[in-house]
CSV table of N, CA and C in Angstrom, one decimal:
chain,number,residue,atom,x,y,z
A,1,MET,N,24.0,7.9,-8.6
A,1,MET,CA,22.4,7.8,-8.4
A,1,MET,C,22.7,8.7,-9.1
A,2,THR,N,21.4,9.4,-9.7
A,2,THR,CA,21.4,11.0,-10.3
A,2,THR,C,20.9,12.1,-9.8
A,3,ALA,N,21.1,12.9,-9.8
A,3,ALA,CA,20.3,14.7,-9.4
A,3,ALA,C,18.7,14.3,-10.1
A,4,PRO,N,17.8,14.3,-9.1
A,4,PRO,CA,16.4,14.7,-9.2
A,4,PRO,C,15.9,15.3,-10.1
A,5,GLY,N,15.2,15.2,-10.9
A,5,GLY,CA,14.8,16.2,-11.7
A,5,GLY,C,13.5,17.3,-11.1
A,6,PRO,N,12.7,18.2,-11.8
A,6,PRO,CA,12.2,18.9,-11.0
A,6,PRO,C,10.6,18.0,-10.3
A,7,LEU,N,10.0,18.6,-8.9
A,7,LEU,CA,9.1,17.8,-8.6
A,7,LEU,C,7.7,18.2,-8.6
A,8,GLN,N,7.1,16.8,-9.6
A,8,GLN,CA,5.4,16.6,-9.4
A,8,GLN,C,5.5,17.1,-8.5
A,9,ILE,N,4.3,18.0,-7.7
A,9,ILE,CA,3.5,17.7,-6.6
A,9,ILE,C,1.8,16.5,-7.2
A,10,VAL,N,1.5,16.3,-6.1
A,10,VAL,CA,0.6,15.6,-6.2
A,10,VAL,C,-0.7,16.1,-6.1
A,11,SER,N,-1.4,17.0,-7.1
A,11,SER,CA,-2.7,16.9,-6.3
A,11,SER,C,-3.9,16.1,-6.3
A,12,ALA,N,-5.2,16.3,-6.0
A,12,ALA,CA,-6.8,15.6,-6.1
A,12,ALA,C,-6.3,14.4,-6.6
A,13,PRO,N,-6.0,13.4,-5.9
A,13,PRO,CA,-5.0,12.0,-6.5
A,13,PRO,C,-6.5,11.1,-6.3
A,14,ARG,N,-6.0,10.8,-7.4
A,14,ARG,CA,-7.1,9.1,-6.7
A,14,ARG,C,-6.6,7.7,-7.0
A,15,PHE,N,-6.8,6.6,-6.4
A,15,PHE,CA,-6.2,5.7,-6.0
A,15,PHE,C,-6.8,4.4,-6.5
A,16,TYR,N,-6.3,3.3,-7.4
A,16,TYR,CA,-7.0,2.4,-8.1
A,16,TYR,C,-6.1,1.1,-7.9
A,17,ILE,N,-6.9,0.0,-7.8
A,17,ILE,CA,-6.0,-0.9,-7.5
A,17,ILE,C,-6.3,-2.0,-8.5
A,18,GLN,N,-5.0,-2.8,-9.3
A,18,GLN,CA,-5.9,-3.4,-10.2
A,18,GLN,C,-5.0,-5.1,-10.3
A,19,ILE,N,-5.7,-5.8,-10.2
A,19,ILE,CA,-5.3,-7.2,-10.2
A,19,ILE,C,-5.5,-8.0,-11.7
A,20,ASP,N,-5.0,-8.5,-11.8
A,20,ASP,CA,-4.3,-8.8,-13.6
A,20,ASP,C,-5.0,-8.2,-14.8
A,21,GLY,N,-4.6,-7.3,-14.5
A,21,GLY,CA,-4.7,-6.1,-15.6
A,21,GLY,C,-5.9,-5.4,-15.0
A,22,TYR,N,-6.8,-5.5,-14.7
A,22,TYR,CA,-8.7,-5.0,-14.4
A,22,TYR,C,-8.5,-4.5,-13.6
A,23,PRO,N,-9.0,-3.0,-13.4
A,23,PRO,CA,-9.2,-2.3,-12.0
A,23,PRO,C,-10.1,-2.9,-11.5
A,24,VAL,N,-9.8,-3.4,-9.4
A,24,VAL,CA,-11.2,-3.3,-9.2
A,24,VAL,C,-11.2,-2.8,-7.9
A,25,ALA,N,-10.8,-1.6,-7.8
A,25,ALA,CA,-11.2,-0.6,-7.0
A,25,ALA,C,-10.6,0.6,-7.1
A,26,SER,N,-11.3,1.6,-6.4
A,26,SER,CA,-11.0,3.0,-5.8
A,26,SER,C,-11.4,3.6,-5.1
A,27,PHE,N,-10.6,4.3,-5.0
A,27,PHE,CA,-10.2,5.0,-3.7
A,27,PHE,C,-10.0,6.6,-3.4
A,28,GLN,N,-10.6,7.2,-2.3
A,28,GLN,CA,-10.4,8.4,-2.3
A,28,GLN,C,-9.2,8.9,-1.5
A,29,GLU,N,-8.6,7.9,-0.5
A,29,GLU,CA,-7.6,8.5,0.3
A,29,GLU,C,-6.9,7.4,0.7
A,30,MET,N,-5.6,7.2,0.1
A,30,MET,CA,-4.1,6.5,0.7
A,30,MET,C,-4.3,7.3,2.2
A,31,SER,N,-4.4,6.4,3.5
A,31,SER,CA,-4.6,7.2,5.0
A,31,SER,C,-2.9,6.8,5.3
A,32,SER,N,-2.2,5.0,4.4
A,32,SER,CA,-0.5,5.5,5.1
A,32,SER,C,-0.4,3.7,4.0
A,33,MET,N,0.9,4.2,3.7
A,33,MET,CA,1.7,2.8,3.3
A,33,MET,C,3.3,2.7,3.3
A,34,VAL,N,3.0,1.7,4.2
A,34,VAL,CA,4.4,1.3,5.3
A,34,VAL,C,4.6,0.6,5.0
A,35,SER,N,6.7,0.6,4.6
A,35,SER,CA,7.8,-0.2,4.9
A,35,SER,C,8.5,-0.2,5.5
A,36,GLU,N,8.9,-1.0,6.2
A,36,GLU,CA,9.9,-0.6,7.5
A,36,GLU,C,10.6,-1.9,7.9
A,37,VAL,N,11.6,-1.6,8.2
A,37,VAL,CA,13.4,-2.1,8.8
A,37,VAL,C,13.3,-2.1,9.9
A,38,GLU,N,13.4,-3.1,10.9
A,38,GLU,CA,13.8,-2.5,12.4
A,38,GLU,C,15.1,-2.3,12.6
A,39,ALA,N,15.4,-1.3,13.1
A,39,ALA,CA,16.7,-1.3,13.5
A,39,ALA,C,17.6,-1.7,14.5
A,40,HIS,N,18.6,-2.4,15.2
A,40,HIS,CA,18.5,-3.3,16.5
A,40,HIS,C,20.7,-2.2,16.9
A,41,GLU,N,20.4,-2.8,17.9
A,41,GLU,CA,21.6,-1.7,18.1
A,41,GLU,C,22.6,-2.8,18.4
A,42,TYR,N,23.9,-2.0,18.0
A,42,TYR,CA,25.0,-4.2,18.7
A,42,TYR,C,25.8,-2.8,18.9
A,43,ILE,N,26.6,-3.4,19.5
A,43,ILE,CA,27.6,-3.0,21.1
A,43,ILE,C,29.0,-3.7,21.3
A,44,ALA,N,29.6,-3.0,20.8
A,44,ALA,CA,31.3,-3.5,20.6
A,44,ALA,C,32.2,-2.8,21.4
A,45,CYS,N,33.3,-3.6,22.0
A,45,CYS,CA,34.1,-2.9,22.6
A,45,CYS,C,35.5,-2.7,21.9
A,46,ASP,N,35.9,-1.8,21.6
A,46,ASP,CA,36.8,-1.7,20.5
A,46,ASP,C,37.9,-1.8,21.2
A,47,MET,N,39.2,-3.1,20.7
A,47,MET,CA,40.1,-3.2,21.3
A,47,MET,C,41.3,-3.0,20.2
A,48,GLY,N,41.6,-2.5,18.9
A,48,GLY,CA,42.2,-2.3,18.0
A,48,GLY,C,42.6,-0.8,17.7
A,49,GLY,N,41.5,0.3,18.5
A,49,GLY,CA,41.6,1.3,18.3
A,49,GLY,C,42.1,2.6,18.7
A,50,PRO,N,42.2,3.7,18.3
A,50,PRO,CA,43.2,4.6,19.4
A,50,PRO,C,42.6,5.0,20.7
A,51,VAL,N,41.6,4.5,21.0
A,51,VAL,CA,41.1,3.9,22.5
A,51,VAL,C,41.3,2.7,23.1
A,52,PRO,N,42.0,2.1,23.4
A,52,PRO,CA,42.0,0.7,23.4
A,52,PRO,C,40.7,0.7,24.9
A,53,GLY,N,39.7,-0.1,24.5
A,53,GLY,CA,38.3,-0.8,25.7
A,53,GLY,C,37.0,-0.1,25.0
A,54,GLY,N,37.3,1.2,24.1
A,54,GLY,CA,36.3,1.6,24.0
A,54,GLY,C,35.5,1.4,23.5
A,55,ILE,N,34.1,1.4,23.7
A,55,ILE,CA,32.6,1.3,23.3
A,55,ILE,C,32.4,2.2,22.2
A,56,ASN,N,31.5,1.3,21.4
A,56,ASN,CA,31.0,1.7,20.1
A,56,ASN,C,29.5,0.9,20.4
A,57,HIS,N,28.5,2.0,19.7
A,57,HIS,CA,27.3,1.9,19.9
A,57,HIS,C,26.9,2.2,18.2
A,58,THR,N,26.5,1.1,17.3
A,58,THR,CA,25.7,1.2,16.3
A,58,THR,C,24.3,1.0,16.1
A,59,LYS,N,23.6,1.1,14.9
A,59,LYS,CA,22.3,0.3,14.3
A,59,LYS,C,23.0,0.0,13.6
A,60,GLN,N,22.5,-1.8,13.6
A,60,GLN,CA,22.5,-2.3,11.7
A,60,GLN,C,21.2,-3.1,11.7
A,61,TYR,N,20.5,-3.3,10.2
A,61,TYR,CA,19.5,-3.5,9.8
A,61,TYR,C,19.3,-4.8,10.6
A,62,GLY,N,18.1,-4.8,11.1
A,62,GLY,CA,17.0,-6.1,11.3
A,62,GLY,C,15.7,-6.5,10.8
A,63,LYS,N,14.9,-7.1,11.0
A,63,LYS,CA,14.1,-8.1,10.9
A,63,LYS,C,13.2,-6.9,9.9
A,64,ILE,N,12.7,-7.6,8.5
A,64,ILE,CA,11.9,-6.6,8.0
A,64,ILE,C,10.6,-7.1,7.9
A,65,LYS,N,9.4,-5.7,8.7
A,65,LYS,CA,8.4,-5.8,8.9
A,65,LYS,C,7.7,-5.6,7.3
A,66,PRO,N,6.3,-7.0,7.5
A,66,PRO,CA,6.1,-6.7,6.1
A,66,PRO,C,5.0,-5.4,6.2
A,67,PRO,N,5.4,-4.6,4.5
A,67,PRO,CA,4.6,-3.7,4.0
A,67,PRO,C,2.9,-3.3,4.3
A,68,GLU,N,2.4,-2.7,4.2
A,68,GLU,CA,1.2,-2.3,4.7
A,68,GLU,C,0.9,-1.1,3.7
A,69,VAL,N,-0.7,-1.0,3.0
A,69,VAL,CA,-0.9,-0.1,2.6
A,69,VAL,C,-2.3,0.0,3.2
A,70,THR,N,-3.3,1.2,3.6
A,70,THR,CA,-4.7,1.1,4.1
A,70,THR,C,-4.9,2.6,2.7
A,71,LEU,N,-6.3,1.8,2.5
A,71,LEU,CA,-6.5,2.8,1.4
A,71,LEU,C,-8.1,2.8,2.2
A,72,LYS,N,-8.8,4.5,1.7
A,72,LYS,CA,-10.3,4.4,2.2
A,72,LYS,C,-11.2,4.3,0.7
A,73,ARG,N,-11.9,4.4,1.2
A,73,ARG,CA,-13.6,5.0,0.1
A,73,ARG,C,-14.8,5.2,0.6
A,74,GLY,N,-16.1,5.4,-0.4
A,74,GLY,CA,-16.9,5.8,0.0
A,74,GLY,C,-17.5,4.3,-0.4
A,75,PHE,N,-18.2,3.2,1.0
A,75,PHE,CA,-19.2,2.4,0.5
A,75,PHE,C,-19.6,2.1,0.3
A,76,ASP,N,-20.2,0.9,-0.8
A,76,ASP,CA,-20.7,0.7,-2.2
A,76,ASP,C,-21.0,-0.5,-2.1
A,77,ALA,N,-22.0,-0.9,-2.8
A,77,ALA,CA,-22.3,-2.4,-3.4
A,77,ALA,C,-21.3,-3.8,-3.7
A,78,ASP,N,-20.5,-2.9,-4.1
A,78,ASP,CA,-19.5,-3.6,-4.9
A,78,ASP,C,-18.5,-4.7,-4.0
A,79,LYS,N,-19.0,-6.2,-3.9
A,79,LYS,CA,-18.4,-7.0,-3.6
A,79,LYS,C,-17.1,-7.6,-3.8
A,80,THR,N,-16.5,-7.2,-4.9
A,80,THR,CA,-15.1,-7.7,-5.4
A,80,THR,C,-13.6,-8.0,-4.0
A,81,LEU,N,-13.5,-6.6,-2.9
A,81,LEU,CA,-12.8,-6.7,-1.8
A,81,LEU,C,-13.5,-7.6,-1.4
A,82,TRP,N,-14.9,-7.8,-1.1
A,82,TRP,CA,-15.0,-8.6,0.1
A,82,TRP,C,-14.5,-10.1,-0.2
A,83,LEU,N,-15.1,-10.4,-1.3
A,83,LEU,CA,-15.1,-11.6,-2.4
A,83,LEU,C,-13.1,-11.9,-2.1
A,84,TRP,N,-13.1,-11.4,-2.4
A,84,TRP,CA,-11.1,-11.1,-2.0
A,84,TRP,C,-10.7,-11.5,-0.8
A,85,HIS,N,-11.5,-10.9,0.0
A,85,HIS,CA,-10.7,-11.2,2.0
A,85,HIS,C,-11.4,-12.5,1.7
A,86,TYR,N,-12.5,-12.7,1.8
A,86,TYR,CA,-13.2,-13.7,1.6
A,86,TYR,C,-12.0,-15.3,1.6
A,87,ARG,N,-11.6,-14.6,0.1
A,87,ARG,CA,-11.1,-16.2,0.2
A,87,ARG,C,-9.5,-16.6,0.6
A,88,VAL,N,-9.6,-15.3,1.1
A,88,VAL,CA,-8.5,-15.0,1.8
A,88,VAL,C,-8.1,-15.8,3.1
A,89,ARG,N,-9.6,-15.8,3.8
A,89,ARG,CA,-10.4,-16.2,5.1
A,89,ARG,C,-10.4,-18.1,4.6
A,90,LEU,N,-10.2,-18.4,3.5
A,90,LEU,CA,-10.6,-19.5,3.4
A,90,LEU,C,-9.4,-19.9,3.1
A,91,ASN,N,-8.2,-19.7,2.5
A,91,ASN,CA,-7.1,-19.7,2.5
A,91,ASN,C,-7.1,-20.8,1.0
A,92,ASP,N,-7.7,-20.1,0.3
A,92,ASP,CA,-7.7,-20.0,-1.1
A,92,ASP,C,-6.2,-19.9,-1.8
A,93,PRO,N,-6.1,-21.1,-2.7
A,93,PRO,CA,-4.4,-20.6,-3.1
A,93,PRO,C,-4.8,-19.8,-4.5
A,94,ALA,N,-6.0,-20.1,-5.0
A,94,ALA,CA,-6.3,-19.2,-6.2
A,94,ALA,C,-6.4,-17.7,-5.7
A,95,ALA,N,-6.4,-17.2,-4.7
A,95,ALA,CA,-7.1,-16.0,-4.3
A,95,ALA,C,-5.6,-14.7,-4.8
A,96,PRO,N,-6.5,-14.1,-5.8
A,96,PRO,CA,-5.2,-12.9,-5.8
A,96,PRO,C,-3.9,-12.4,-5.3
A,97,GLN,N,-2.8,-12.6,-5.7
A,97,GLN,CA,-1.8,-12.3,-4.9
A,97,GLN,C,-1.1,-10.9,-5.1
A,98,ASP,N,-1.0,-10.7,-6.4
A,98,ASP,CA,-0.2,-9.7,-6.5
A,98,ASP,C,-1.0,-8.5,-7.3
A,99,CYS,N,-0.8,-7.2,-7.3
A,99,CYS,CA,-1.1,-6.5,-7.4
A,99,CYS,C,-0.9,-4.9,-7.8
A,100,HIS,N,-1.5,-3.8,-8.5
A,100,HIS,CA,-1.0,-2.5,-9.4
A,100,HIS,C,-1.7,-1.8,-7.8
A,101,LEU,N,-1.0,-0.8,-7.5
A,101,LEU,CA,-1.7,0.6,-7.2
A,101,LEU,C,-1.3,1.7,-7.6
A,102,ASN,N,-2.4,2.0,-8.7
A,102,ASN,CA,-2.3,3.1,-9.2
A,102,ASN,C,-2.6,4.7,-8.7
A,103,VAL,N,-1.6,5.7,-8.7
A,103,VAL,CA,-2.1,6.9,-7.9
A,103,VAL,C,-2.1,7.8,-9.6
A,104,VAL,N,-3.4,8.6,-9.5
A,104,VAL,CA,-3.5,8.9,-10.8
A,104,VAL,C,-3.7,10.6,-10.4
A,105,GLN,N,-4.6,11.8,-11.5
A,105,GLN,CA,-4.8,12.9,-11.2
A,105,GLN,C,-5.3,13.1,-12.6
A,106,SER,N,-5.9,14.3,-12.8
A,106,SER,CA,-7.0,14.7,-13.9
A,106,SER,C,-5.5,15.3,-14.9
A,107,LYS,N,-5.2,15.0,-15.8
A,107,LYS,CA,-4.8,15.6,-16.7
A,107,LYS,C,-5.4,17.5,-16.5
A,108,PRO,N,-4.1,18.0,-17.3
A,108,PRO,CA,-3.5,19.8,-17.1
A,108,PRO,C,-5.1,20.0,-18.2
A,109,GLY,N,-5.8,20.8,-17.3
A,109,GLY,CA,-6.8,21.4,-18.1
A,109,GLY,C,-7.9,20.5,-18.5
A,110,ALA,N,-8.1,19.2,-18.1
A,110,ALA,CA,-9.0,18.5,-18.4
A,110,ALA,C,-10.5,18.5,-18.0
A,111,LYS,N,-11.5,18.8,-18.3
A,111,LYS,CA,-12.7,18.7,-18.2
A,111,LYS,C,-13.7,17.6,-17.9
A,112,ASP,N,-13.4,16.4,-18.2
A,112,ASP,CA,-14.2,15.3,-18.3
A,112,ASP,C,-13.5,14.6,-16.9
A,113,PRO,N,-13.8,14.5,-15.6
A,113,PRO,CA,-13.0,13.4,-14.6
A,113,PRO,C,-12.6,12.4,-14.6
A,114,GLY,N,-12.9,11.6,-15.9
A,114,GLY,CA,-12.0,10.4,-16.3
A,114,GLY,C,-11.4,10.7,-17.0
A,115,ASP,N,-10.7,12.2,-17.3
A,115,ASP,CA,-9.4,12.3,-18.4
A,115,ASP,C,-8.3,11.9,-17.3
A,116,VAL,N,-7.7,10.9,-16.4
A,116,VAL,CA,-6.6,11.1,-15.7
A,116,VAL,C,-5.3,10.3,-16.2
A,117,GLN,N,-4.4,10.6,-15.5
A,117,GLN,CA,-2.9,9.9,-15.7
A,117,GLN,C,-2.3,9.4,-14.8
A,118,ASN,N,-1.9,8.8,-15.1
A,118,ASN,CA,-0.7,8.0,-13.8
A,118,ASN,C,0.2,9.0,-13.2
A,119,VAL,N,0.5,9.2,-12.3
A,119,VAL,CA,1.6,9.9,-11.2
A,119,VAL,C,2.3,8.9,-10.6
A,120,MET,N,1.8,8.1,-10.4
A,120,MET,CA,3.1,7.1,-9.6
A,120,MET,C,2.3,5.6,-9.6
A,121,CYS,N,3.1,4.5,-9.7
A,121,CYS,CA,2.2,2.8,-9.7
A,121,CYS,C,3.2,2.0,-8.7
A,122,PHE,N,2.9,1.2,-7.8
A,122,PHE,CA,3.2,0.7,-6.8
A,122,PHE,C,2.7,-0.8,-7.3
A,123,GLN,N,3.6,-2.0,-7.2
A,123,GLN,CA,3.2,-3.2,-7.2
A,123,GLN,C,3.6,-3.8,-5.9
A,124,LEU,N,2.7,-4.4,-5.9
A,124,LEU,CA,2.6,-5.2,-4.3
A,124,LEU,C,2.5,-6.8,-4.4
A,125,TRP,N,3.6,-7.1,-4.1
A,125,TRP,CA,3.7,-8.8,-4.0
A,125,TRP,C,3.3,-9.5,-3.1
A,126,GLN,N,2.4,-10.6,-3.4
A,126,GLN,CA,2.2,-11.4,-2.6
A,126,GLN,C,1.4,-10.6,-1.9
A,127,ALA,N,0.2,-9.9,-1.8
A,127,ALA,CA,-0.6,-9.0,-1.3
A,127,ALA,C,-2.4,-9.7,-1.1
A,128,TRP,N,-2.5,-9.5,-0.2
A,128,TRP,CA,-3.7,-9.8,0.4
A,128,TRP,C,-4.6,-8.9,1.9
A,129,PRO,N,-5.9,-8.9,1.4
A,129,PRO,CA,-6.3,-7.8,1.9
A,129,PRO,C,-6.6,-8.0,3.6
A,130,LYS,N,-5.4,-7.5,4.6
A,130,LYS,CA,-5.4,-8.2,5.7
A,130,LYS,C,-6.8,-7.7,6.6
A,131,LYS,N,-7.8,-6.8,6.4
A,131,LYS,CA,-8.8,-6.4,6.8
A,131,LYS,C,-9.7,-5.2,6.1
A,132,LEU,N,-10.8,-5.5,6.8
A,132,LEU,CA,-12.1,-4.6,6.4
A,132,LEU,C,-12.5,-4.2,7.1
A,133,ASP,N,-12.9,-2.6,7.2
A,133,ASP,CA,-13.5,-2.0,8.4
A,133,ASP,C,-14.6,-1.1,7.2
A,134,ILE,N,-16.0,-0.7,7.8
A,134,ILE,CA,-17.1,0.0,7.4
A,134,ILE,C,-17.2,0.6,8.6
A,135,THR,N,-17.2,2.3,8.6
A,135,THR,CA,-17.7,2.8,9.5
A,135,THR,C,-19.1,3.8,8.8
A,136,GLY,N,-19.4,4.2,10.0
A,136,GLY,CA,-20.0,5.5,10.1
A,136,GLY,C,-21.5,4.9,9.5
A,137,LEU,N,-22.0,3.5,9.5
A,137,LEU,CA,-23.2,3.5,9.1
A,137,LEU,C,-24.6,3.6,10.5
A,138,LYS,N,-25.4,4.7,10.4
A,138,LYS,CA,-26.4,4.6,11.5
A,138,LYS,C,-27.6,5.2,11.0
A,139,ALA,N,-28.1,4.2,11.4
A,139,ALA,CA,-29.8,4.5,11.2
A,139,ALA,C,-30.4,5.9,10.4
A,140,GLY,N,-30.8,6.5,9.7
A,140,GLY,CA,-31.8,7.0,10.1
A,140,GLY,C,-30.4,8.2,9.3
A,141,ASP,N,-29.1,8.6,9.5
A,141,ASP,CA,-28.3,9.2,8.9
A,141,ASP,C,-28.3,9.6,7.3
A,142,GLY,N,-27.9,10.7,7.0
A,142,GLY,CA,-27.9,10.9,5.2
A,142,GLY,C,-26.3,10.4,4.7
A,143,GLY,N,-25.6,10.3,6.2
A,143,GLY,CA,-24.1,10.7,6.0
A,143,GLY,C,-23.5,9.4,5.2
A,144,VAL,N,-22.4,9.4,4.5
A,144,VAL,CA,-21.4,8.5,4.0
A,144,VAL,C,-20.9,7.0,4.9
A,145,ALA,N,-21.2,6.6,4.9
A,145,ALA,CA,-20.4,5.2,5.2
A,145,ALA,C,-18.8,5.4,4.8
A,146,ILE,N,-18.1,4.7,5.3
A,146,ILE,CA,-16.5,4.4,4.8
A,146,ILE,C,-15.8,3.2,5.0
A,147,GLN,N,-15.8,2.5,3.4
A,147,GLN,CA,-14.7,1.6,4.3
A,147,GLN,C,-13.5,1.4,3.5
A,148,THR,N,-12.6,0.8,4.7
A,148,THR,CA,-11.4,0.7,4.7
A,148,THR,C,-11.0,-0.7,5.2
A,149,VAL,N,-9.6,-0.9,3.6
A,149,VAL,CA,-8.9,-1.7,3.4
A,149,VAL,C,-7.6,-1.8,3.8
A,150,THR,N,-7.2,-2.3,4.3
A,150,THR,CA,-5.5,-2.8,4.6
A,150,THR,C,-4.9,-3.8,4.3
A,151,LEU,N,-4.5,-3.6,2.9
A,151,LEU,CA,-3.6,-4.5,2.2
A,151,LEU,C,-2.0,-5.0,2.8
A,152,VAL,N,-1.8,-6.1,3.1
A,152,VAL,CA,-0.4,-6.2,3.8
A,152,VAL,C,0.3,-7.1,2.3
A,153,CYS,N,1.5,-7.3,2.6
A,153,CYS,CA,2.5,-7.5,1.3
A,153,CYS,C,3.7,-8.3,2.3
A,154,ASP,N,4.0,-8.9,0.8
A,154,ASP,CA,5.9,-9.2,0.9
A,154,ASP,C,6.7,-8.3,0.5
A,155,ARG,N,6.1,-7.0,-0.4
A,155,ARG,CA,7.2,-6.2,-1.0
A,155,ARG,C,6.5,-5.3,-1.5
A,156,ILE,N,7.0,-4.1,-1.7
A,156,ILE,CA,6.4,-3.1,-2.5
A,156,ILE,C,7.3,-2.7,-3.3
A,157,ASP,N,7.0,-2.4,-4.7
A,157,ASP,CA,8.3,-1.5,-5.1
A,157,ASP,C,7.2,-0.8,-6.2
A,158,PHE,N,8.2,0.5,-6.2
A,158,PHE,CA,7.8,1.8,-6.9
A,158,PHE,C,7.9,1.2,-8.6
A,159,LEU,N,7.0,2.0,-9.2
A,159,LEU,CA,7.2,1.5,-10.8
A,159,LEU,C,6.9,2.5,-11.5
A,160,PRO,N,7.6,2.9,-12.8
A,160,PRO,CA,7.2,4.1,-13.5
A,160,PRO,C,6.0,4.2,-13.9
A,161,ALA,N,5.5,5.5,-14.0
A,161,ALA,CA,4.1,6.1,-13.5
A,161,ALA,C,3.7,5.2,-14.9
A,162,ASN,N,3.7,5.1,-16.1
A,162,ASN,CA,2.4,4.1,-16.8
A,162,ASN,C,2.7,2.7,-16.3
A,163,GLY,N,3.1,2.2,-15.6
A,163,GLY,CA,3.2,1.0,-14.4
A,163,GLY,C,3.1,-0.2,-15.1
């Protein structure tokens, strides 16, 4: 393992999902990215150690839980995520399953908001939208409705920033 280089703090990021190299959605917030392995307690009686009959308590790797990523954005008329979720609900074997999640920020000194650079990229393997949620719709209110998507996958790989 090599020593880490200087830390680059990510500021004002945007999040983009790409499928087959094409951007399909942009988000203002990644509220969570969870990858978890259960810890199982292992208890053994030590018969050959310095204190025969001593009890050893350890934790060992357990079941791997499917990773999840939750993203949020303003609700709009784009139906790409809804169509992907619909295809999953129909058990369509041709529904996209691998995607990239790119974390981008504006380039230093950029005057154009579209002048961005990748700072992180994640490959989500066997990913699909498990849940779509819209909140904040209220008749007569001028507030922004929020669309939340939760992606579940088999594995998340951290890739170089140019992903």
